[in-house]
Short mmCIF file of C-alpha atoms in Angstrom, two decimals:
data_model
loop_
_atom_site.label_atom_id
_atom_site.label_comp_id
_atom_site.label_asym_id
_atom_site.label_seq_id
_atom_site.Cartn_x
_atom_site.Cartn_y
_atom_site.Cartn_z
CA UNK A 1178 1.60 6.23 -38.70
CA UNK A 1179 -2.11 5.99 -39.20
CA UNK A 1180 -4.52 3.48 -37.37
CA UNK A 1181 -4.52 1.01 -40.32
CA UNK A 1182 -0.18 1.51 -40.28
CA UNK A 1183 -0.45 0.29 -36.28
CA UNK A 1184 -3.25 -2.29 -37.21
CA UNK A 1185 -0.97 -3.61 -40.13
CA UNK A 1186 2.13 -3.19 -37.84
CA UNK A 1187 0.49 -5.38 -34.88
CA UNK A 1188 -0.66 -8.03 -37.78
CA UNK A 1189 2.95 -8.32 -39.14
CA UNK A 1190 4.62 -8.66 -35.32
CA UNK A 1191 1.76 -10.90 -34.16
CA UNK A 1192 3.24 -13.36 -37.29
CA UNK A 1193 6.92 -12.93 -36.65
CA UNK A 1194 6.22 -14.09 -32.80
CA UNK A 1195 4.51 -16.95 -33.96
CA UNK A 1196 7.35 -17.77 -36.73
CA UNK A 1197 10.01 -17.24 -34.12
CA UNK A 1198 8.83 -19.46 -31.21
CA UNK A 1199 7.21 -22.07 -33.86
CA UNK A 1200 4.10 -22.00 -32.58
CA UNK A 1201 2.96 -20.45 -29.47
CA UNK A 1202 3.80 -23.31 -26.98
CA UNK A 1203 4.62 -21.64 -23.50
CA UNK A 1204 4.15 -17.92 -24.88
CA UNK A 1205 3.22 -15.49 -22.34
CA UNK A 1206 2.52 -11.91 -23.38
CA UNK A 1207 2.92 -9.15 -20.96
CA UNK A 1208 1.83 -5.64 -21.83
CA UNK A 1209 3.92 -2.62 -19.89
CA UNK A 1210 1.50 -0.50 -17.94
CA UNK A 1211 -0.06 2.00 -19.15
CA UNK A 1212 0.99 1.78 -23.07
CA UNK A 1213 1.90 -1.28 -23.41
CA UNK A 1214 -1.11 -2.64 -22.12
CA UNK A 1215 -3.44 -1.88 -25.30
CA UNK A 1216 -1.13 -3.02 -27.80
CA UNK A 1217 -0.39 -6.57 -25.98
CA UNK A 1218 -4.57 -6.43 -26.45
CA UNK A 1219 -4.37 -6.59 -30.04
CA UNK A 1220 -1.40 -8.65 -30.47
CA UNK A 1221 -3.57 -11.21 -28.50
CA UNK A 1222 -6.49 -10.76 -30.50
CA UNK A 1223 -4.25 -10.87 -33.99
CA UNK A 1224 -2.26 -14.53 -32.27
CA UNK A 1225 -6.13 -15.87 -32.37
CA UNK A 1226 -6.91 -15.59 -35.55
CA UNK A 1227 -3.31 -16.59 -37.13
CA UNK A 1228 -2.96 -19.74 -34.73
CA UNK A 1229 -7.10 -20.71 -33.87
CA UNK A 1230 -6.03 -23.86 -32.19
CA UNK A 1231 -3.89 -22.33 -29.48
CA UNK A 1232 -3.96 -18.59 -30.20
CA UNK A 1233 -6.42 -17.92 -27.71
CA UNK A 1234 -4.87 -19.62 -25.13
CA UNK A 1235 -1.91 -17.54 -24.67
CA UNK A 1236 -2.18 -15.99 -21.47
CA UNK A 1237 -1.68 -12.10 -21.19
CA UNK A 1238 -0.94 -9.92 -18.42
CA UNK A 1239 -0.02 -6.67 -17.20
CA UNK A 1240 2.94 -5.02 -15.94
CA UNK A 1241 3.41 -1.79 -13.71
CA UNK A 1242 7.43 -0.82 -13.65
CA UNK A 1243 6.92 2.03 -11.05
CA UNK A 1244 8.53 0.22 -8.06
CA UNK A 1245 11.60 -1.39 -9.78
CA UNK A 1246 12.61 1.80 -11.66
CA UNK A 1247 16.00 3.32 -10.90
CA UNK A 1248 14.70 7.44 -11.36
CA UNK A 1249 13.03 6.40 -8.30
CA UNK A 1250 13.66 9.85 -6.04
CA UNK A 1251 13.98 12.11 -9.72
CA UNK A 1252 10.37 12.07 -10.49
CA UNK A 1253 7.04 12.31 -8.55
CA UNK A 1254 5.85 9.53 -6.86
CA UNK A 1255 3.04 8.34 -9.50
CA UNK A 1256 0.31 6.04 -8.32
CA UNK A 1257 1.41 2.82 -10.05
CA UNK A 1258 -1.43 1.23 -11.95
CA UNK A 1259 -2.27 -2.76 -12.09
CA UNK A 1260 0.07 -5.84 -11.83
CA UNK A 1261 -1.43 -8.47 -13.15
CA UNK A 1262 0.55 -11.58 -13.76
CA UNK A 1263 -1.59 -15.02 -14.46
CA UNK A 1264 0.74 -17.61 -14.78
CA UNK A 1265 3.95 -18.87 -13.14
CA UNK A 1266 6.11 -17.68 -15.85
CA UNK A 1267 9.06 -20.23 -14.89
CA UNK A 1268 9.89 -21.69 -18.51
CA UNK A 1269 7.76 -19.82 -20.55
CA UNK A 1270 8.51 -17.64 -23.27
CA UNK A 1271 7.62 -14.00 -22.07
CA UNK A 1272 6.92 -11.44 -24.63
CA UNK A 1273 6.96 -8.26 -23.18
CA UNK A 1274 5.13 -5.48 -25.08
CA UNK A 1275 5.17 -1.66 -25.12
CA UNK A 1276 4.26 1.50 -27.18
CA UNK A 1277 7.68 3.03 -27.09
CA UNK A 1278 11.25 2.05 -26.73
CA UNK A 1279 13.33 5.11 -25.74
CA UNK A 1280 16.18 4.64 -23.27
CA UNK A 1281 15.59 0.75 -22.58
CA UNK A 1282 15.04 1.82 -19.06
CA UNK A 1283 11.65 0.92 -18.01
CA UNK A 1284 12.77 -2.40 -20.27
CA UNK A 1285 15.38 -2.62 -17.29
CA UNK A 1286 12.97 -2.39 -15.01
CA UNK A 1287 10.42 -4.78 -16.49
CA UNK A 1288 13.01 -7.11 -16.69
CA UNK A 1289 13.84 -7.15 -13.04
CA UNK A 1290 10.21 -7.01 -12.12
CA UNK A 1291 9.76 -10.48 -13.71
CA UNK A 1292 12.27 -11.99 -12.07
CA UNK A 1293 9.93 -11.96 -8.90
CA UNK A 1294 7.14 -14.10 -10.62
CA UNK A 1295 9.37 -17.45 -11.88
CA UNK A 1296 12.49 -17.64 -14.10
CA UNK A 1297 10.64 -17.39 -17.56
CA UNK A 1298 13.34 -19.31 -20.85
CA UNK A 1299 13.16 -16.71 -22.64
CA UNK A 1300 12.03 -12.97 -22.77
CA UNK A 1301 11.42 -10.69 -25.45
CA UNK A 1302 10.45 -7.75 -26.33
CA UNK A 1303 7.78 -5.89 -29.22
CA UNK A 1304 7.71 -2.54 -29.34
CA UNK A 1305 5.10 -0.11 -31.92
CA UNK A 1306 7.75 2.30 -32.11
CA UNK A 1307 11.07 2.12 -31.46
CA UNK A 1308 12.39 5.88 -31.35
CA UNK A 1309 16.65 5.38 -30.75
CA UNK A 1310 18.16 7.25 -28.02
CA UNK A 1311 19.23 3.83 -26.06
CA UNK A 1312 20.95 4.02 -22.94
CA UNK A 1313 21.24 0.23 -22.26
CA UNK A 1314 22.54 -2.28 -24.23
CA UNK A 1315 18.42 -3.27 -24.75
CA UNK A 1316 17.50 -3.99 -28.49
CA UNK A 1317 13.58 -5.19 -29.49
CA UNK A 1318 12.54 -8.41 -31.24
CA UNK A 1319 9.67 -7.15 -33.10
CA UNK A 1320 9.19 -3.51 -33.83
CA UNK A 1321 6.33 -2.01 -34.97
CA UNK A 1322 8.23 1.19 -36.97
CA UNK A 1323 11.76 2.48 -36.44
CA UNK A 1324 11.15 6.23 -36.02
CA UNK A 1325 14.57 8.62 -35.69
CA UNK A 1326 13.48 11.18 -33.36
CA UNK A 1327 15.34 14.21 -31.71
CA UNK A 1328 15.92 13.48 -27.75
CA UNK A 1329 13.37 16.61 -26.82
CA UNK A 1330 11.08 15.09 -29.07
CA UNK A 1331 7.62 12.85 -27.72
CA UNK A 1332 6.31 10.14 -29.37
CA UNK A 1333 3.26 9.32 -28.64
CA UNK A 1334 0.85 6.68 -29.28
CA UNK A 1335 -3.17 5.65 -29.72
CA UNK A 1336 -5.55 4.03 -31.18
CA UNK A 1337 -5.63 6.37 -33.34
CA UNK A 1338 -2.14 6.52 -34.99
CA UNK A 1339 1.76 7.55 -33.71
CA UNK A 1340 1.75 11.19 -33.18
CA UNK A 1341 5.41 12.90 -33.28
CA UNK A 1342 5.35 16.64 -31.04
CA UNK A 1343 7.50 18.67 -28.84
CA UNK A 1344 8.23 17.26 -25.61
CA UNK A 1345 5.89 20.00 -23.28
CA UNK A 1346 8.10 21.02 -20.27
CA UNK B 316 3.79 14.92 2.42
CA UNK B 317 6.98 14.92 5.01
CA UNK B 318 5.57 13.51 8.06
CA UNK B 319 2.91 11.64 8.90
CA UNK B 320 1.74 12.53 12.26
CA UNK B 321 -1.89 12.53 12.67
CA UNK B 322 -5.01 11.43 10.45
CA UNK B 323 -5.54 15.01 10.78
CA UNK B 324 -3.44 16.63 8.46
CA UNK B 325 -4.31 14.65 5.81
CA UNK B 326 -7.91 15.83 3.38
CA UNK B 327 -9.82 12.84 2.12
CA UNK B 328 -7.77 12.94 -1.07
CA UNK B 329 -4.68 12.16 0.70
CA UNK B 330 -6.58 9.18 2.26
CA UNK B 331 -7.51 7.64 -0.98
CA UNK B 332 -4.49 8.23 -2.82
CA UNK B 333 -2.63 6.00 0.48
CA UNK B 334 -5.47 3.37 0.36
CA UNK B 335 -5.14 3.44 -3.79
CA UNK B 336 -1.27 2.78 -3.31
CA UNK B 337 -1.83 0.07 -0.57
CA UNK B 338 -3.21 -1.30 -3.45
CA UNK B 339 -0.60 -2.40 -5.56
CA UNK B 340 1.29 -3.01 -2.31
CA UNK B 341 -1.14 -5.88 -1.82
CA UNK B 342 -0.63 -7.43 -4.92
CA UNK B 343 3.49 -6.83 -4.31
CA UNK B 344 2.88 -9.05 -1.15
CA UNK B 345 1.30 -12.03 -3.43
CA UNK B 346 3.81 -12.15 -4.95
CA UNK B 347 6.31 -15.23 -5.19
CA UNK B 348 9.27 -12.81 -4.19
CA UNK B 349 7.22 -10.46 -2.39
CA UNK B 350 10.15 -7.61 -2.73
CA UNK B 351 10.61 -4.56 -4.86
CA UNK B 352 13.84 -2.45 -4.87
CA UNK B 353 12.02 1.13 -4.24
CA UNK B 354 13.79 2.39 -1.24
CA UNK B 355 16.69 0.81 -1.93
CA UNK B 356 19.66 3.02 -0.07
CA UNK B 357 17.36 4.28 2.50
CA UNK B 358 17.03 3.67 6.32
CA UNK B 359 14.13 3.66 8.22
CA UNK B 360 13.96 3.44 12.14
CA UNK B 361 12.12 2.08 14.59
CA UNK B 362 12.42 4.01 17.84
CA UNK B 363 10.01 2.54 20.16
CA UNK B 364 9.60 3.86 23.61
CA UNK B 365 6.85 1.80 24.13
CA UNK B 366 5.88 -1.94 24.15
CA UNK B 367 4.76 -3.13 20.59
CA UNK B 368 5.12 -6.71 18.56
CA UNK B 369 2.64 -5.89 15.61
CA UNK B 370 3.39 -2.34 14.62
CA UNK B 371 7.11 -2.59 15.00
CA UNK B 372 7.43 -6.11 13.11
CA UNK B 373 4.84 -4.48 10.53
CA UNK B 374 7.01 -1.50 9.95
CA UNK B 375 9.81 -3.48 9.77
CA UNK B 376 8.46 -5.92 7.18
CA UNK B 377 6.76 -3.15 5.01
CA UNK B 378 10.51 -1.44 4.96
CA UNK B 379 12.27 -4.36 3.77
CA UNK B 380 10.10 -5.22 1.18
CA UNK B 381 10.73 -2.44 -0.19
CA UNK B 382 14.62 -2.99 0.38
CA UNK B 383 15.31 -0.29 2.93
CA UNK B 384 17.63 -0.90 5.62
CA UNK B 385 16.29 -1.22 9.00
CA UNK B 386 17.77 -0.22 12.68
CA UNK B 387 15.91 -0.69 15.86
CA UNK B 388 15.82 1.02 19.11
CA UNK B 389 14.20 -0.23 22.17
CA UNK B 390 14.90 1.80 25.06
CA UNK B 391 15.64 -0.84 27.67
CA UNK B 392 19.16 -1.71 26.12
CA UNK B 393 20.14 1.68 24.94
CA UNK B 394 21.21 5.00 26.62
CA UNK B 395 18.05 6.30 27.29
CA UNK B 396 18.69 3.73 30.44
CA UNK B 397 21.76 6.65 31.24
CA UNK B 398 19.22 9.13 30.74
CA UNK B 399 20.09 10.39 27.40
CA UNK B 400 17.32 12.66 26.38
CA UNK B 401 14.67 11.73 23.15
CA UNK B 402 16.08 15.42 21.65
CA UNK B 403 19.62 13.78 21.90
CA UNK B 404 18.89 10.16 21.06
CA UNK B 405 17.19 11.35 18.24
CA UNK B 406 19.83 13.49 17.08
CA UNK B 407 22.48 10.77 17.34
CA UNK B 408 19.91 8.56 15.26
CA UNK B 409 19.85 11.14 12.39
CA UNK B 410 23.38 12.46 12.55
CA UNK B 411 23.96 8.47 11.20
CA UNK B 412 22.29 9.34 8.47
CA UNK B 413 19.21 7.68 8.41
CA UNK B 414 15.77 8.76 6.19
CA UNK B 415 12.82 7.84 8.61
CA UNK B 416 11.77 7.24 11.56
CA UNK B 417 8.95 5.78 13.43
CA UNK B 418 8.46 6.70 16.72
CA UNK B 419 5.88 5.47 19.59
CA UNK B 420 5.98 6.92 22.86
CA UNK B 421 3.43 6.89 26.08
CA UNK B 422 2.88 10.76 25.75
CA UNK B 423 0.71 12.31 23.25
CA UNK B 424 3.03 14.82 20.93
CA UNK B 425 6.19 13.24 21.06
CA UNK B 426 6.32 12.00 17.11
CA UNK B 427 5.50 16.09 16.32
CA UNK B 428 8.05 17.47 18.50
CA UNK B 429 10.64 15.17 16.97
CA UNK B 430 9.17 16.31 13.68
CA UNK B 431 10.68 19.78 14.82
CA UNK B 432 14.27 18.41 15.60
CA UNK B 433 15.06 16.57 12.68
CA UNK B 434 17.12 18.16 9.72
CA UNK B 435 15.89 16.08 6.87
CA UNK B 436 14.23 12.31 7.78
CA UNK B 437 10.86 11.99 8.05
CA UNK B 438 8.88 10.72 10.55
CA UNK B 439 5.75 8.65 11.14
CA UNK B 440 3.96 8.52 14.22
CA UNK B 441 3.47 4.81 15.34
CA UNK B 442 1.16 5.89 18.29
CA UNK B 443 1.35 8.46 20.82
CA UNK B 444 0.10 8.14 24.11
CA UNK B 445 -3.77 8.51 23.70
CA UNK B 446 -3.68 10.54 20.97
CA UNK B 447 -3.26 9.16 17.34
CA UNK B 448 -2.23 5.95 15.84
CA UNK B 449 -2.37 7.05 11.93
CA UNK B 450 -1.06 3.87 9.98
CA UNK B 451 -3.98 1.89 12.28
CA UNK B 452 -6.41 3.99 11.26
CA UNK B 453 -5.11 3.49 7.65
CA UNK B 454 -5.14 -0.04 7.52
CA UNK B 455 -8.52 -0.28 9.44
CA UNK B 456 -10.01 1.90 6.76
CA UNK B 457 -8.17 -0.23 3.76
CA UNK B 458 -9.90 -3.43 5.69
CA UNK B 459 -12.36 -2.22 5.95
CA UNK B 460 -12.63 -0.93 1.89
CA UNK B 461 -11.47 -4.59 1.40
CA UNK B 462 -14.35 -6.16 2.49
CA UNK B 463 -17.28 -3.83 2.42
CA UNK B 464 -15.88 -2.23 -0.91
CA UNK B 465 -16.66 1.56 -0.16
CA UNK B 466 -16.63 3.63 3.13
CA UNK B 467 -18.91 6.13 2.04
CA UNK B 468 -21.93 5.68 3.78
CA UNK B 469 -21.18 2.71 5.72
CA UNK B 470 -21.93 2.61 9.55
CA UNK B 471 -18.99 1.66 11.90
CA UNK B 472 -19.20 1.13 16.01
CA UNK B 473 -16.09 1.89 17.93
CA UNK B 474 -16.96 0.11 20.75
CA UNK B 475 -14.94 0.02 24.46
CA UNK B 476 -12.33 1.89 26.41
CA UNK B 477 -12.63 5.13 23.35
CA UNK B 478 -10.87 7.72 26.52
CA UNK B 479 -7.49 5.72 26.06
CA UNK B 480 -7.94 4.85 22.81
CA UNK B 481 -5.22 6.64 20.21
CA UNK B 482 -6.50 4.03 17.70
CA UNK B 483 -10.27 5.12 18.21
CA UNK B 484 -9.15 9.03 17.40
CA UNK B 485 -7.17 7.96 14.69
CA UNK B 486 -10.21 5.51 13.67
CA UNK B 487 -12.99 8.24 13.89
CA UNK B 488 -11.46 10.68 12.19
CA UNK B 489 -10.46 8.37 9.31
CA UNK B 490 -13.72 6.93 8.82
CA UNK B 491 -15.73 9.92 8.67
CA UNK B 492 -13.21 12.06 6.36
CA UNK B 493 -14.09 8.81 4.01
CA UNK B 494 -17.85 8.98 4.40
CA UNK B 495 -18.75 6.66 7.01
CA UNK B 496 -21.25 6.90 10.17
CA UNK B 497 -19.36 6.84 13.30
CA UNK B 498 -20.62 5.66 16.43
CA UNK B 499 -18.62 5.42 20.07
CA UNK B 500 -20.18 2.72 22.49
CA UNK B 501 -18.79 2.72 25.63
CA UNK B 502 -19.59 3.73 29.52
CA UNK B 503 -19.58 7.21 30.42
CA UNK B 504 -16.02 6.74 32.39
CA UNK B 505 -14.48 5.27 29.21
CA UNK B 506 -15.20 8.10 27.26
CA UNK B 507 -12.96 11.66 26.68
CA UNK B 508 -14.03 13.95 29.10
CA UNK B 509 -14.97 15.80 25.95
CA UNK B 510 -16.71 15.13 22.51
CA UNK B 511 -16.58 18.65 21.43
CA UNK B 512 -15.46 18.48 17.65
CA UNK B 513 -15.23 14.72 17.22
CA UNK B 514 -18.00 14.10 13.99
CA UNK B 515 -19.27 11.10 16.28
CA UNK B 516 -22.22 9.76 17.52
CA UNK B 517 -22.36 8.08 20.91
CA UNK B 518 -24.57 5.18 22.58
CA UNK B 519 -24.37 3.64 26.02
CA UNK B 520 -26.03 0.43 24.63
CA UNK B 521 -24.10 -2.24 22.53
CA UNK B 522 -27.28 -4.03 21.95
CA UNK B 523 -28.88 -1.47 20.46
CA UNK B 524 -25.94 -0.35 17.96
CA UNK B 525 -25.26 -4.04 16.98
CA UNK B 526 -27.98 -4.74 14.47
CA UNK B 527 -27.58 -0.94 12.98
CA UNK B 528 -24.09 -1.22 11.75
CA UNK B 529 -21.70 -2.22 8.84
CA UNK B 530 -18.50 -3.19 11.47
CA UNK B 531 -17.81 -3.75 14.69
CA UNK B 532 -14.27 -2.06 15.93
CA UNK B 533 -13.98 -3.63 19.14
CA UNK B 534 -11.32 -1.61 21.39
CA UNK B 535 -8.75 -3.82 23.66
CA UNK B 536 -9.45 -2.79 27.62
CA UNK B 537 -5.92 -1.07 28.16
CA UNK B 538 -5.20 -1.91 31.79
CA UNK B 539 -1.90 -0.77 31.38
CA UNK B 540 -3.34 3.02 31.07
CA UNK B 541 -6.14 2.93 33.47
CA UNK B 542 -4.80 4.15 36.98
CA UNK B 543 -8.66 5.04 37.99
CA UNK B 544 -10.83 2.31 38.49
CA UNK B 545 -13.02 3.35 35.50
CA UNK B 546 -15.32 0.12 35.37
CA UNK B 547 -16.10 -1.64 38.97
CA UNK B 548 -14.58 -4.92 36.68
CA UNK B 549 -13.69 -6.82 34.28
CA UNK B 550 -16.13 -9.39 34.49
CA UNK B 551 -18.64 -6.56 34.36
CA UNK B 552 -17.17 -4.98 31.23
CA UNK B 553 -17.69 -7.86 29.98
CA UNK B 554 -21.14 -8.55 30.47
CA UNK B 555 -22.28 -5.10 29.14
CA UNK B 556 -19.59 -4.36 26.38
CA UNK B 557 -18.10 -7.51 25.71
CA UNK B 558 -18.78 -9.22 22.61
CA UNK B 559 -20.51 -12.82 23.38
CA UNK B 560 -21.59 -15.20 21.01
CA UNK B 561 -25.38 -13.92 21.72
CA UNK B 562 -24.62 -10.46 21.24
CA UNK B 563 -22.37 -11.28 17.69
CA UNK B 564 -25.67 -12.78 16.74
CA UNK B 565 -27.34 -9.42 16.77
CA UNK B 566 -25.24 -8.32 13.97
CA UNK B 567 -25.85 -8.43 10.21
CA UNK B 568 -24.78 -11.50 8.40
CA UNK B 569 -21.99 -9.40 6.24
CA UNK B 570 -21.24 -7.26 9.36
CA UNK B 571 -17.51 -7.30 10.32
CA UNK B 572 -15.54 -7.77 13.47
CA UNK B 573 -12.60 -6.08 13.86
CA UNK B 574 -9.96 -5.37 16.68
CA UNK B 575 -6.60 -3.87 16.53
CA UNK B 576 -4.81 -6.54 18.82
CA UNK B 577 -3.74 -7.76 21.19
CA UNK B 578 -7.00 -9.30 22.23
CA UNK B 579 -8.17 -9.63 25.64
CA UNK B 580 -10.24 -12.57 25.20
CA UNK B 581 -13.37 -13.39 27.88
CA UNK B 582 -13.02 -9.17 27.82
CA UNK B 583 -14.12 -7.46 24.64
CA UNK B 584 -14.28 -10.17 22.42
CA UNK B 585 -15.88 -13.76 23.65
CA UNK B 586 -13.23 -16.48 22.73
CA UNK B 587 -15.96 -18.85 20.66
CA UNK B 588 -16.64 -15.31 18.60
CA UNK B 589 -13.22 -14.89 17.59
CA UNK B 590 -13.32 -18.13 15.18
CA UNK B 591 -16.26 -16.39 12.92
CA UNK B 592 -15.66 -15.82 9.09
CA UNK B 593 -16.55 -12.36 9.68
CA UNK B 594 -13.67 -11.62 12.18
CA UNK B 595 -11.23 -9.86 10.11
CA UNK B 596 -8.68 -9.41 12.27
CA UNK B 597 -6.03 -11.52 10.55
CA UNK B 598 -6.46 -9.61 7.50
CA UNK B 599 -5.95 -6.13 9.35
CA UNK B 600 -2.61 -7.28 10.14
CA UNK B 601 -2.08 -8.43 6.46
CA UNK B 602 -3.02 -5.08 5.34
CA UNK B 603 -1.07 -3.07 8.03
CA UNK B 604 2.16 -4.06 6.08
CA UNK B 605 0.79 -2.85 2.65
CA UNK B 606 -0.33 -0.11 4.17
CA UNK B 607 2.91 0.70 6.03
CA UNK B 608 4.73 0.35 2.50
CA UNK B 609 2.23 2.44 0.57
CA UNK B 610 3.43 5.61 3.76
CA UNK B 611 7.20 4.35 3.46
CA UNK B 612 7.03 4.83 -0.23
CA UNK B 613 5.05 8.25 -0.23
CA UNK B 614 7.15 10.18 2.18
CA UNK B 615 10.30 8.82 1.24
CA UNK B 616 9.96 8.49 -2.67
CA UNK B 617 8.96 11.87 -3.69
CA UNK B 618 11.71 14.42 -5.10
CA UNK B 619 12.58 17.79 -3.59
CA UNK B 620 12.61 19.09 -6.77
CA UNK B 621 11.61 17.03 -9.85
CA UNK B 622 13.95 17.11 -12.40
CA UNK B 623 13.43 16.54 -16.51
CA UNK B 624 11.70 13.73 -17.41
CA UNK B 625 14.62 11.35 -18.81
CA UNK B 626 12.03 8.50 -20.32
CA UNK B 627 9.05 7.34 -21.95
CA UNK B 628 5.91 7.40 -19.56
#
């Protein structure tokens, strides 16, 4: 994927999430820390000019998984970046947004996370690239490109494009 | 990092990287549910041989937010009372299978010998007899950070009884590894016998200090540890040392007031002076359970050996 494929992609997802909540009444988007967080950026910035009226006040937020995840104890203890919630998110519509969807773990995670900040009607989820591989029953709502990769494979995504390499052990 | 024992194991780095994590540790605690599952599973201990209300509760709060399991042991109702030894008590603790522990005791050294006996838990020092008190020191220098938004450079007076003082060592040595200016105010019987080493400075006169620095760490007056009559009294303490409303005048209008608690007031700290909006106090003990968290998580969340990564970043 090149940069205009991901600027096309977040165009395209930014108009099904308008077309599937009918507006954007209540709609909360929540980018996952650290990918995530860019990409929720431009899907705000796309909601404002489709919807002028109410686009730009959809409130956006960050999301850091690192306490809630269940590797906890397999991997290094990584400094876990900014939370940032603004809103109660009791009975809104939370669309939680990240660069990759691999095993639907951190999803798991982000999940639980938001249950500590209000009980929101609805979440889901946009992903740029969703790469296979699940390990929970966790599907997307708007994907940005359906990539088959190999497990060892890394996916890995900029402004710049979605490159595919090894994964570097 | 296995134990934390004393602000002097730990570089500068290490210092920042803890007051970086108390970070998001603050923003856990804003939080409507203020709970995250980290440490689920594990067990952390309080084994107190010593009085303590704010640094017990503190641990104790930190641990369950992160949704560790917590056990405490105060001596007066167990079999220390039979005269079990701390070597044995501390083995029956661990042989239940527990992950830390937290252990205060009147003599200096007794958190690093238990360090020696125990097979796998760690263990954090929650003040030894006169000399260290690391997660005070932590959460002075977060406060601290808070408010005045860098260390580096900043000026700080430790001010009263600095001999029995484990949170002045543990304060001193934190705030210059960060950058700050250090000075201890006190009379020359409430000071060590020896300065050799310490990267301090040292006055006799408050008065003098006051308008000079960034915060003032007041000291309680630890009648409990003074079996020498090191001052002739209180009263007079107080009239050269204490903090009065006069003498808080003296310092800079962003200049803080701080005091680890429990305050001796009409000693240290005048009671009027203890209302002002630059007495942070309160918020030390805010930050002494995000800070407790952030050494909970670090020692116990780390892998012996780290595995393959299993998921996306």
């Amino acid at each position: 994927m090149s940069d205009d494929d991901i600027r096309r992609a977040v165009w395209r997802m930014a108009h099904e999430i308008v077309e599937a909540n009918h507006g954007l009444h209540d709609v909360v988007l929540i980018g996952l820390q650290t990918g995530g967080v860019p990409i929720a950026a431009a899907l705000a910035e796309a909601l404002e000019k489709i919807e002028p009226e109410t686009g730009a006040d959809v409130p956006i937020g960050c999301l850091d998984v690192a306490f809630h995840r269940d590797d906890f104890g397999l991997r290094p203890v990584l400094p876990p970046a900014l939370t940032e919630i603004p809103v109660d998110l009791t009975g809104r519509v939370v669309v939680l947004v990240d660069d990759v969807l691999f095993t639907g773990r951190t999803i798991r995670a982000a999940l639980d996370a938001l249950g500590d900040y209000g009980r929101a009607r609805a979440v889901q989820l946009a992903v740029m690239v969703d790469r296979g591989h699940r390990e929970l029953p966790i599907r997307p709502d708007y994907v940005g490109k359906n990539l088959p990769t190999r497990r060892d494979e890394m996916v890995n995504v900029s402004s710049e494009g979605v490159d595919l390499g090894e994964l570097v052990k | 990092m296995k134990h934390l024992l004393s602000i002097a194991d730990l570089t500068p780095t290490d210092l920042t990287d803890l007051l970086d994590l108390t970070e998001s540790f603050v923003e856990v605690n804003e939080r409507p549910i203020p709970k995250v599952p980290a440490l689920r599973g594990k067990t952390v201990v309080s084994l107190f041989f010593e009085d303590s209300t704010r640094t017990r509760l503190s641990f104790e709060t930190a641990a369950k937010r992160l949704s560790a399991d917590t056990m405490t042991f105060s001596v007066s109702t167990s079999s220390v009372k039979k005269g079990e030894s701390v070597r044995d008590t501390v083995e029956t603790i661990e042989a239940m299978g527990i992950h830390a522990l937290v252990v205060r005791h009147a003599s200096a050294g007794v958190p690093a010998q238990v360090s020696r006996w125990v097979r796998g838990a760690s263990v954090i020092n929650g003040g030894d007899g006169w000399h260290e008190h690391p997660t005070q020191a932590l959460l002075d220098a977060f406060t601290l950070r808070q408010h005045l938004h860098t260390i580096e450079g900043r000026h700080v007076a430790i001010v009263g009884d600095i001999k029995h003082s484990r949170v002045a060592r543990s304060d001193a040595l934190a705030f210059t590894a960060l950058g700050a200016r250090v000075t201890l105010v006190a009379p020359p019987t409430l000071l060590p016998p020896s300065l050799d080493g310490w990267p301090v400075e040292v006055s006799y006169d408050l008065d003098d200090v006051l308008p000079k620095i960034d915060a003032c760490y007041l000291l309680r007056m630890q009648r409990e540890r003074m079996t020498e009559a090191l001052v002739p009294s209180l009263r007079e303490y107080a009239s050269l040392y204490g903090l009065t409303p006069e003498r808080a005048d003296r310092l800079g209008p962003e200049a803080l007031i701080m005091h680890p608690g429990p305050m001796n007031r009409g000693v240290e700290i005048a009671g009027e002076v203890t209302d002002r909006p630059n007495v942070v106090v309160i918020d030390q003990v805010r930050n002494g359970v995000a800070v407790r968290m952030a050494v909970l998580y670090s020692l116990l969340g780390g892998p012996d050996a780290a595995p393959e990564e299993t998921d996306q970043p």
